[in-house]
Short mmCIF file of C-alpha atoms in Angstrom, two decimals:
data_model
loop_
_atom_site.label_atom_id
_atom_site.label_comp_id
_atom_site.label_asym_id
_atom_site.label_seq_id
_atom_site.Cartn_x
_atom_site.Cartn_y
_atom_site.Cartn_z
CA MET A 1 194.60 67.16 -6.52
CA TYR A 2 195.87 63.56 -6.28
CA ASN A 3 192.32 62.34 -5.64
CA MET A 4 191.06 64.22 -8.67
CA ILE A 5 193.74 62.71 -10.92
CA THR A 6 193.02 59.23 -9.56
CA TRP A 7 189.33 59.77 -10.23
CA LEU A 8 189.98 60.77 -13.81
CA PHE A 9 192.47 58.02 -14.56
CA GLY A 10 191.39 54.62 -13.46
CA ALA A 11 189.58 54.88 -10.11
CA SER A 12 186.88 52.31 -9.43
CA PHE A 13 183.23 53.31 -9.49
CA ARG A 14 182.99 53.14 -5.68
CA GLU A 15 186.08 55.33 -5.31
CA ARG A 16 184.65 57.87 -7.74
CA ILE A 17 181.44 58.08 -5.69
CA ALA A 18 183.39 58.58 -2.45
CA ILE A 19 185.58 61.30 -3.96
CA ALA A 20 182.58 63.10 -5.48
CA MET A 21 180.79 63.06 -2.12
CA SER A 22 183.83 64.50 -0.33
CA TYR A 23 184.08 67.39 -2.79
CA THR A 24 180.33 68.04 -2.55
CA LEU A 25 180.54 68.13 1.25
CA ALA A 26 183.44 70.60 1.09
CA ILE A 27 181.51 72.92 -1.25
CA VAL A 28 178.38 72.80 0.96
CA THR A 29 180.46 73.56 4.07
CA ILE A 30 182.04 76.62 2.43
CA ALA A 31 178.64 77.87 1.23
CA LEU A 32 177.11 77.51 4.69
CA GLY A 33 180.04 79.36 6.24
CA LEU A 34 179.57 82.28 3.87
CA GLN A 35 175.84 82.34 4.57
CA LEU A 36 176.37 82.43 8.34
CA LYS A 37 178.91 85.23 7.99
CA LEU A 38 176.46 87.31 5.98
CA ALA A 39 173.61 86.54 8.37
CA SER A 40 175.62 87.86 11.31
CA LYS A 41 175.54 91.38 9.88
CA SER A 42 172.65 93.80 10.21
CA PRO A 43 170.29 93.94 7.23
CA ASN A 44 170.54 96.75 4.75
CA PRO A 45 167.91 99.31 5.84
CA ALA A 46 167.10 99.88 2.16
CA LYS A 47 165.72 96.32 2.11
CA TRP A 48 163.67 96.59 5.27
CA ASN A 49 160.52 95.67 3.40
CA THR A 50 161.76 92.09 3.78
CA TYR A 51 161.49 92.54 7.54
CA SER A 52 158.12 94.29 7.55
CA GLN A 53 155.98 94.16 10.67
CA GLN A 54 153.23 92.42 8.72
CA ALA A 55 155.56 89.70 7.48
CA ASN A 56 156.92 89.14 10.99
CA SER A 57 153.82 89.85 13.05
CA HIS A 58 154.52 86.87 15.32
CA LEU A 59 157.57 88.72 16.66
CA TYR A 60 155.39 91.51 18.00
CA ASP A 61 152.94 89.41 20.01
CA GLY A 62 155.03 89.76 23.16
CA LEU A 63 155.98 93.43 22.92
CA ASN A 64 156.15 95.25 26.23
CA PRO A 65 152.73 96.88 26.70
CA ALA A 66 154.26 99.78 28.68
CA LYS A 67 153.92 103.14 26.98
CA PRO A 68 156.42 105.94 27.60
CA ILE A 69 155.21 109.26 28.93
CA ALA A 70 156.90 112.45 27.75
CA MET A 71 158.57 113.55 30.97
CA PRO A 72 160.01 117.09 31.22
CA VAL A 73 163.56 115.76 31.66
CA ILE A 74 165.33 113.10 29.61
CA SER A 75 168.51 111.95 31.37
CA HIS A 76 171.37 112.72 28.98
CA ARG A 77 173.89 109.83 28.82
CA GLY A 78 171.80 108.17 31.52
CA GLY A 79 172.29 111.15 33.85
CA ASP A 80 175.13 112.01 36.21
CA VAL A 81 176.12 110.29 39.44
CA PRO A 82 177.28 112.97 41.93
CA GLY A 83 180.92 112.65 42.88
CA ILE A 84 181.74 110.14 40.14
CA ASP A 85 182.80 111.91 36.96
CA GLU A 86 183.21 108.80 34.85
CA ALA A 87 180.48 106.57 36.24
CA GLY A 88 179.57 103.59 34.08
CA THR A 89 176.34 103.52 32.12
CA LEU A 90 174.60 100.98 34.35
CA ALA A 91 175.51 102.97 37.47
CA ARG A 92 174.07 106.09 35.84
CA LEU A 93 170.88 104.30 34.90
CA ASP A 94 170.44 102.78 38.35
CA TYR A 95 171.08 106.03 40.20
CA ASN A 96 168.76 108.19 38.11
CA TYR A 97 166.06 105.53 37.91
CA ALA A 98 166.02 105.63 41.72
CA ARG A 99 165.55 109.42 41.46
CA GLY A 100 162.37 108.89 39.46
CA GLN A 101 163.71 109.19 35.93
CA ARG A 102 162.26 106.89 33.29
CA LEU A 103 163.59 108.32 30.01
CA PHE A 104 167.32 107.87 29.38
CA GLU A 105 169.27 109.05 26.34
CA LEU A 106 172.27 106.89 25.45
CA ASP A 107 174.91 107.19 22.72
CA PHE A 108 175.65 104.06 20.71
CA SER A 109 178.61 103.22 18.47
CA TRP A 110 179.73 100.23 16.41
CA THR A 111 182.80 98.19 17.30
CA ALA A 112 185.34 96.80 14.85
CA ASP A 113 183.56 93.43 14.86
CA ASP A 114 180.16 94.96 14.07
CA GLN A 115 178.73 94.96 17.58
CA ILE A 116 177.00 97.85 19.36
CA VAL A 117 178.19 99.45 22.60
CA VAL A 118 177.30 102.51 24.66
CA LYS A 119 179.87 105.02 23.42
CA HIS A 120 179.62 108.56 22.07
CA ASP A 121 182.23 108.03 19.34
CA TRP A 122 185.77 106.77 18.75
CA LYS A 123 187.41 110.10 17.94
CA GLU A 124 189.98 109.82 20.74
CA ARG A 125 191.23 106.45 19.46
CA SER A 126 193.53 105.58 16.60
CA GLU A 127 191.76 102.23 16.15
CA ILE A 128 188.22 101.09 16.89
CA PRO A 129 188.26 98.13 19.32
CA THR A 130 186.34 94.90 19.10
CA LEU A 131 183.54 94.27 21.57
CA GLU A 132 185.76 92.03 23.69
CA GLU A 133 188.57 94.58 23.72
CA PHE A 134 186.21 97.42 24.66
CA LEU A 135 184.58 95.55 27.55
CA SER A 136 187.89 94.23 28.88
CA GLU A 137 189.27 97.77 29.20
CA SER A 138 186.79 98.55 31.98
CA PRO A 139 184.45 95.67 32.85
CA THR A 140 182.45 97.74 35.36
CA ASP A 141 182.13 100.93 33.29
CA HIS A 142 181.95 99.92 29.64
CA THR A 143 178.56 98.71 28.48
CA SER A 144 177.37 96.64 25.53
CA LEU A 145 173.94 96.77 23.93
CA SER A 146 173.15 93.33 25.36
CA MET A 147 173.79 94.71 28.85
CA VAL A 148 171.29 97.49 28.12
CA TYR A 149 168.80 94.80 27.08
CA ASP A 150 169.23 93.09 30.44
CA TRP A 151 168.77 96.36 32.32
CA LEU A 152 165.55 97.13 30.44
CA VAL A 153 164.17 93.68 31.22
CA ALA A 154 164.73 94.41 34.92
CA HIS A 155 163.15 97.89 34.55
CA PRO A 156 160.09 97.44 32.31
CA ASP A 157 158.84 100.99 32.93
CA ALA A 158 162.11 102.57 31.69
CA PHE A 159 162.86 103.68 28.13
CA VAL A 160 166.06 104.34 26.21
CA VAL A 161 166.27 107.22 23.75
CA THR A 162 168.87 106.22 21.16
CA ASP A 163 171.56 108.45 19.69
CA CYS A 164 173.47 106.39 17.14
CA LYS A 165 175.33 108.78 14.87
CA LYS A 166 176.54 106.17 12.38
CA ARG A 167 174.40 103.44 10.83
CA SER A 168 171.46 104.38 13.03
CA LEU A 169 168.94 102.50 10.89
CA ALA A 170 171.09 99.37 10.94
CA ALA A 171 171.26 99.67 14.74
CA ALA A 172 167.46 99.85 14.89
CA ALA A 173 167.24 96.75 12.72
CA ARG A 174 169.75 94.94 14.94
CA ILE A 175 167.72 95.70 18.08
CA ARG A 176 164.51 94.52 16.44
CA MET A 177 166.06 91.27 15.25
CA GLU A 178 167.88 90.47 18.50
CA ARG A 179 165.21 91.47 21.02
CA PRO A 180 161.87 92.24 19.34
CA GLU A 181 160.11 92.05 22.71
CA LEU A 182 162.07 95.14 23.84
CA VAL A 183 161.33 97.34 20.82
CA ALA A 184 158.64 99.17 22.80
CA GLN A 185 161.26 100.30 25.34
CA PHE A 186 163.41 102.04 22.74
CA ILE A 187 162.56 105.57 21.61
CA LEU A 188 164.44 106.09 18.38
CA GLN A 189 165.93 109.43 17.49
CA ILE A 190 165.93 110.02 13.76
CA TYR A 191 167.97 112.68 12.00
CA GLN A 192 166.17 112.97 8.66
CA TYR A 193 162.52 113.02 7.63
CA LYS A 194 162.88 109.99 5.38
CA ASP A 195 163.86 107.74 8.29
CA PHE A 196 160.45 107.95 9.97
CA GLU A 197 158.58 105.40 7.85
CA LEU A 198 161.52 102.98 7.96
CA VAL A 199 161.70 102.82 11.74
CA GLN A 200 157.94 102.75 12.24
CA SER A 201 157.64 99.84 9.81
CA GLN A 202 159.87 97.89 12.20
CA GLY A 203 157.53 98.39 15.15
CA TYR A 204 159.14 101.48 16.67
CA GLN A 205 156.07 103.49 17.57
CA ASN A 206 157.89 106.17 19.59
CA VAL A 207 160.15 108.33 17.45
CA ILE A 208 161.91 111.61 18.22
CA LEU A 209 162.99 113.87 15.36
CA THR A 210 166.22 115.53 16.49
CA LEU A 211 167.49 118.53 14.54
CA TYR A 212 171.11 118.87 15.63
CA ARG A 213 172.71 116.88 12.81
CA CYS A 214 170.87 117.41 9.52
CA LEU A 215 168.01 119.83 10.15
CA VAL A 216 169.47 122.46 12.45
CA SER A 217 168.61 125.27 10.00
CA GLU A 218 165.27 123.86 8.84
CA SER A 219 162.39 126.34 8.98
CA ALA A 220 159.88 126.15 11.82
CA ASN A 221 157.03 125.83 9.33
CA ARG A 222 158.62 122.86 7.55
CA ILE A 223 159.28 121.06 10.83
CA ALA A 224 155.78 121.76 12.12
CA ASP A 225 154.24 120.55 8.85
CA PHE A 226 156.13 117.27 9.20
CA ALA A 227 155.02 116.93 12.83
CA ALA A 228 151.41 117.52 11.81
CA GLU A 229 151.58 114.65 9.31
CA HIS A 230 153.52 112.15 11.42
CA ASP A 231 152.90 110.74 14.89
CA LEU A 232 156.09 111.86 16.62
CA PHE A 233 156.84 111.24 20.29
CA ALA A 234 158.68 114.58 20.40
CA ILE A 235 161.05 116.93 18.60
CA THR A 236 164.45 117.84 20.04
CA VAL A 237 166.45 120.96 19.19
CA PRO A 238 169.95 122.15 20.14
CA ARG A 239 170.41 125.20 22.34
CA SER A 240 171.11 127.26 19.20
CA ARG A 241 167.44 126.84 18.17
CA SER A 242 166.00 127.70 21.59
CA SER A 243 165.76 131.40 20.69
CA ASP A 244 163.25 130.63 17.93
CA PRO A 245 159.74 131.40 19.29
CA GLU A 246 157.91 130.12 16.22
CA LEU A 247 158.83 126.45 16.52
CA PRO A 248 157.57 125.89 20.09
CA ARG A 249 154.47 127.94 19.27
CA ARG A 250 153.60 125.74 16.28
CA LEU A 251 154.39 122.48 18.08
CA ASN A 252 152.37 123.50 21.14
CA GLN A 253 149.39 123.98 18.85
CA LEU A 254 149.89 120.40 17.64
CA GLY A 255 150.46 118.99 21.13
CA VAL A 256 153.93 117.72 20.20
CA PRO A 257 156.49 118.08 23.03
CA ILE A 258 159.67 119.94 22.11
CA TYR A 259 162.91 119.36 24.03
CA VAL A 260 166.16 121.34 24.19
CA HIS A 261 169.57 119.74 24.78
CA THR A 262 171.64 119.92 26.89
CA VAL A 263 170.51 121.99 29.92
CA ASN A 264 171.90 121.54 33.44
CA ASP A 265 170.52 124.42 35.48
CA ASN A 266 167.01 124.98 36.78
CA GLU A 267 166.82 128.65 35.80
CA THR A 268 167.45 127.91 32.14
CA ALA A 269 165.01 124.99 32.19
CA LEU A 270 162.34 127.20 33.75
CA ASP A 271 162.96 129.98 31.22
CA LEU A 272 162.64 127.52 28.35
CA GLN A 273 159.36 126.20 29.72
CA ARG A 274 158.02 129.73 30.02
CA ARG A 275 158.85 130.21 26.34
CA GLY A 276 156.92 127.14 25.29
CA PHE A 277 159.52 124.38 25.35
CA TYR A 278 158.21 121.24 27.00
CA GLY A 279 161.41 119.88 28.50
CA VAL A 280 165.16 119.36 28.35
CA TYR A 281 167.83 116.71 28.03
CA SER A 282 169.96 117.05 31.15
CA ASP A 283 172.91 115.44 32.91
CA SER A 284 171.86 116.56 36.38
CA LEU A 285 168.23 117.74 36.43
CA THR A 286 165.30 115.40 37.01
CA THR A 287 161.60 115.60 36.30
CA GLU A 288 160.99 116.03 40.02
CA THR A 289 163.30 119.03 40.43
CA VAL A 290 162.16 120.78 37.25
CA GLY A 291 158.52 120.00 37.97
CA ARG A 292 158.79 121.43 41.45
CA ILE A 293 159.83 124.76 39.92
CA ALA A 294 157.61 124.85 36.86
CA GLN A 295 154.39 123.42 38.33
CA ARG A 296 153.10 122.73 34.84
CA LYS A 297 149.51 121.48 34.84
CA PRO A 298 148.53 118.21 33.13
CA ALA A 299 145.86 119.91 31.02
CA GLU A 300 148.55 121.43 28.81
CA TYR A 301 149.58 117.97 27.59
CA PRO A 302 146.76 115.72 28.81
CA ASP A 303 148.13 112.59 27.14
CA LYS A 304 151.83 113.07 27.70
CA THR A 305 152.66 114.93 30.90
CA VAL A 306 153.26 113.47 34.35
CA PHE A 307 153.10 116.71 36.31
CA GLN A 308 150.63 117.04 39.15
#
């Protein structure tokens, strides 16, 4: 304030220039700080046209060429580790990868400081932690999205099926902006029909429509019609929809795999396969164990099965 008064009442020309420059620098610094703060947040999915694949085609030149195969078992939460009830995510991934699994479903949640971690939800907590707080609670068990990135780099034939119950489209945008070369290793689960075009426009070519949140009562015909018009990797239904014979019948005609979650015993998995369901999400089963029982032939899904 003193400088401003001096400037107005009798400062020399050189002093006025110096004071004006100092105020200009302060304003520019504040503006840049605000811009960086805004840039640190995920883009609004409603404005994803700004981040279209065409406009950012250079980001997709190095995408992982590996293509996921629809295996009969997707490891739920990365799969169990026998004898360790609360095994960390990376331990789960390592153990079940060694058992031959290549598709891993993981739950993602947002921290208080707008970061993404592997976590089903925060219902048991009174406050949502920051990323640093969450990781410090259990450095060997708690897992951040960046740690999942590193694991995927080391396992280029593995794929993560996402289950992000809040701000799922923003999470997809975050992944694409942070690590566009890993987009091909993420299979996005969407919960509504309208999300399909948004995620595909960002380079996510493998999309699962899961019914458990918004479409659990949707008719088999409506779901099958959507599958016929859109290139889905698969459709996933909760156990409550597994008694519906029409949906697997229609999807089998289209060649679209249909999964049921969550199934942890071979007898149920075999029964579901006999009734036309392609596979299951499971904590304990693997493609090898289910395949040994079912002996499904590749001709049934020539482009998507791994059974021999």
